[in-house]
Coordinates of C-alpha atoms and ligand atoms in Angstrom, one line a residue:
M272 CA 162.8 24.0 91.4
A273 CA 159.4 23.9 92.9
H274 CA 158.1 26.5 95.4
T275 CA 158.4 25.5 99.1
I276 CA 156.9 26.0 102.5
E277 CA 159.5 25.5 105.3
P278 CA 160.4 26.9 108.7
A279 CA 162.5 30.0 108.5
S280 CA 166.1 29.1 109.3
S281 CA 167.0 32.6 110.6
G282 CA 165.0 35.6 111.7
R283 CA 166.7 37.8 109.1
A284 CA 164.7 37.3 105.9
K285 CA 162.1 39.9 105.1
C286 CA 158.7 39.1 103.6
R287 CA 158.4 40.3 100.0
G288 CA 154.7 40.9 100.6
C289 CA 154.7 43.2 103.6
G290 CA 158.4 44.1 104.2
Q291 CA 158.4 42.8 107.8
V292 CA 160.8 40.2 109.1
I293 CA 159.8 36.5 109.1
A294 CA 160.4 35.2 112.6
K295 CA 162.9 32.3 113.0
G296 CA 161.1 28.9 113.0
E297 CA 157.9 30.4 111.5
L298 CA 156.6 28.6 108.4
R299 CA 157.4 30.7 105.3
F300 CA 156.5 30.4 101.7
G301 CA 159.4 30.4 99.2
E302 CA 158.6 31.3 95.6
R303 CA 161.3 29.9 93.3
L304 CA 161.9 31.8 90.1
P305 CA 164.7 31.8 87.5
N306 CA 167.4 34.2 88.6
P307 CA 167.3 37.2 86.1
F308 CA 171.1 37.7 86.6
S309 CA 172.2 34.1 85.9
D310 CA 171.2 31.5 83.3
D311 CA 171.4 28.4 85.5
S312 CA 170.3 29.3 88.9
D313 CA 167.1 30.0 90.7
M314 CA 166.3 32.6 93.3
T315 CA 163.8 32.2 96.2
L316 CA 161.5 35.0 97.4
W317 CA 160.3 34.5 100.9
F318 CA 156.8 35.5 102.2
H319 CA 154.6 35.1 105.2
P320 CA 152.0 32.5 104.0
Q321 CA 149.2 35.1 104.5
C322 CA 151.0 37.8 102.5
A323 CA 151.6 35.3 99.7
A324 CA 147.9 34.3 99.8
Y325 CA 147.0 37.9 99.2
K326 CA 149.7 38.8 96.7
R327 CA 150.9 35.6 95.0
P328 CA 147.8 33.4 95.1
E329 CA 148.5 31.0 92.2
S330 CA 152.1 30.3 93.4
L331 CA 151.1 29.6 97.0
A332 CA 148.2 27.4 95.8
E333 CA 150.8 25.0 94.2
V334 CA 152.3 24.0 97.5
L335 CA 149.8 24.9 100.3
E336 CA 147.8 21.7 100.6
G337 CA 149.1 19.5 103.4
S338 CA 152.1 21.9 104.0
G339 CA 151.3 22.1 107.8
V340 CA 150.5 25.8 107.8
D341 CA 147.8 26.1 110.5
D342 CA 145.3 28.4 108.7
E343 CA 145.3 26.4 105.4
A344 CA 141.5 26.7 105.1
A345 CA 141.5 30.5 105.6
L346 CA 144.4 30.9 103.2
T347 CA 142.6 28.9 100.6
V348 CA 139.6 31.3 100.8
I349 CA 142.0 34.3 100.2
I350 CA 143.7 32.5 97.3
D351 CA 140.5 31.6 95.6
F352 CA 139.2 35.2 96.0
G353 CA 142.4 36.6 94.5
I354 CA 142.3 34.3 91.5
Q355 CA 138.7 35.2 90.9
H356 CA 139.2 38.9 91.3
R357 CA 142.4 39.2 89.3
R358 CA 143.4 42.7 90.2
T359 CA 143.0 42.4 94.0
P360 CA 146.5 40.9 94.5
R361 CA 147.8 44.3 93.4
I362 CA 146.4 46.0 96.5
N363 CA 149.1 47.4 98.7
G364 CA 147.3 49.1 101.6
I365 CA 145.7 52.5 101.7
R366 CA 146.9 56.1 102.2
R367 CA 145.6 59.6 102.2
S368 CA 146.8 61.3 99.0
P369 CA 149.7 63.7 99.9
S370 CA 149.0 65.8 96.7
A371 CA 146.6 66.0 93.8
R372 CA 149.2 64.8 91.3
A373 CA 148.3 61.1 90.8
L374 CA 145.6 60.1 88.4
C375 CA 143.3 57.2 89.3
R376 CA 144.1 54.0 87.2
S377 CA 140.4 53.4 87.0
C378 CA 138.6 56.7 86.1
K379 CA 141.8 58.6 85.0
E380 CA 140.7 61.6 87.2
P381 CA 143.1 63.2 89.7
I382 CA 143.0 61.9 93.3
V383 CA 142.6 65.1 95.3
K384 CA 144.8 65.9 98.3
D385 CA 143.8 64.0 101.5
D386 CA 141.4 61.7 99.6
W387 CA 142.0 58.0 100.3
R388 CA 143.9 56.2 97.6
I389 CA 144.8 52.6 97.2
P390 CA 148.4 52.0 96.1
L391 CA 148.9 49.2 93.5
V392 CA 151.9 47.0 92.8
I393 CA 152.5 44.6 89.9
F394 CA 154.7 41.6 90.2
D395 CA 157.2 41.3 87.4
D396 CA 160.6 39.6 87.1
G397 CA 160.6 38.7 90.7
M398 CA 159.8 42.2 92.0
F399 CA 156.8 44.2 93.0
N400 CA 156.7 47.4 91.1
A401 CA 154.6 50.4 92.0
S402 CA 151.8 50.7 89.5
G403 CA 149.7 53.8 90.5
Y404 CA 146.6 54.3 92.6
T405 CA 142.9 54.1 92.5
H406 CA 140.3 56.1 94.3
L407 CA 138.5 54.3 97.1
S408 CA 135.3 55.3 95.3
C409 CA 136.5 53.4 92.1
V410 CA 137.1 50.1 93.9
L411 CA 134.1 48.3 92.6
E412 CA 134.8 49.4 89.0
F413 CA 138.4 48.5 89.1
F414 CA 138.5 45.3 91.3
E415 CA 135.0 44.0 90.5
T416 CA 134.4 43.6 94.2
R417 CA 134.1 45.9 97.3
D418 CA 135.3 43.1 99.6
I419 CA 138.8 44.4 100.1
L420 CA 138.9 45.8 103.6
E421 CA 140.9 43.0 105.2
R422 CA 143.4 43.1 102.4
I423 CA 143.8 46.8 102.8
R424 CA 144.3 46.5 106.5
H425 CA 146.8 43.6 106.1
F426 CA 149.1 45.9 104.1
E427 CA 148.5 49.2 105.9
T428 CA 151.8 50.9 106.5
E429 CA 150.5 53.2 109.2
P430 CA 147.9 52.1 111.7
L431 CA 144.4 53.4 110.8
S432 CA 142.4 55.1 113.5
D433 CA 138.9 54.0 114.3
E434 CA 137.6 57.1 112.5
D435 CA 139.7 56.3 109.4
L436 CA 138.4 52.8 109.4
A437 CA 134.8 53.9 109.8
E438 CA 135.2 56.3 106.9
I439 CA 136.9 53.7 104.7
S440 CA 134.2 51.0 105.5
D441 CA 131.5 53.6 104.7
Q442 CA 133.0 54.4 101.3
L443 CA 133.4 50.7 100.5
N444 CA 129.7 49.9 101.3
Ligands
ZN705 ZN1 154.5 39.4 105.1
ZN706 ZN1 138.9 56.9 90.2

């Protein structure tokens, strides 16, 4: 079955991209995939359209045009960017490193405690799996762009203070 964009029939489904509830009546994107637990059925993963534009750009692009989502033009820009910069859909926010145990996926050096790190996820078999971290200072090397601030902010799990944001923007520029 093809992917779909349709109003949420209840307010219970959570977005696979950000983990937040999709409000009843809001347009949501449904990515249809073969069900790994059954040979002859599909499963549908629901997303806010904006979260899908960031994390599942190719799939959303298949059904976005003329779907009635209000910010179609803005979402198309996000989709094209993610397709051009193939690793950016893996970005899942930003956190200060709680320890010095993780190695950066880009430079392979440890990410020291309290340094900013970008969590990565890889979509596989209908799930996003944690796939390590990169230094904020390795962003250009790893993602081939520094233009990721909005994407980081979209998936931030704790609100960033103005000071944090200034520090992050500084390191990205
Ligand atoms: Zn979402
Ligand atoms: Zn690094």
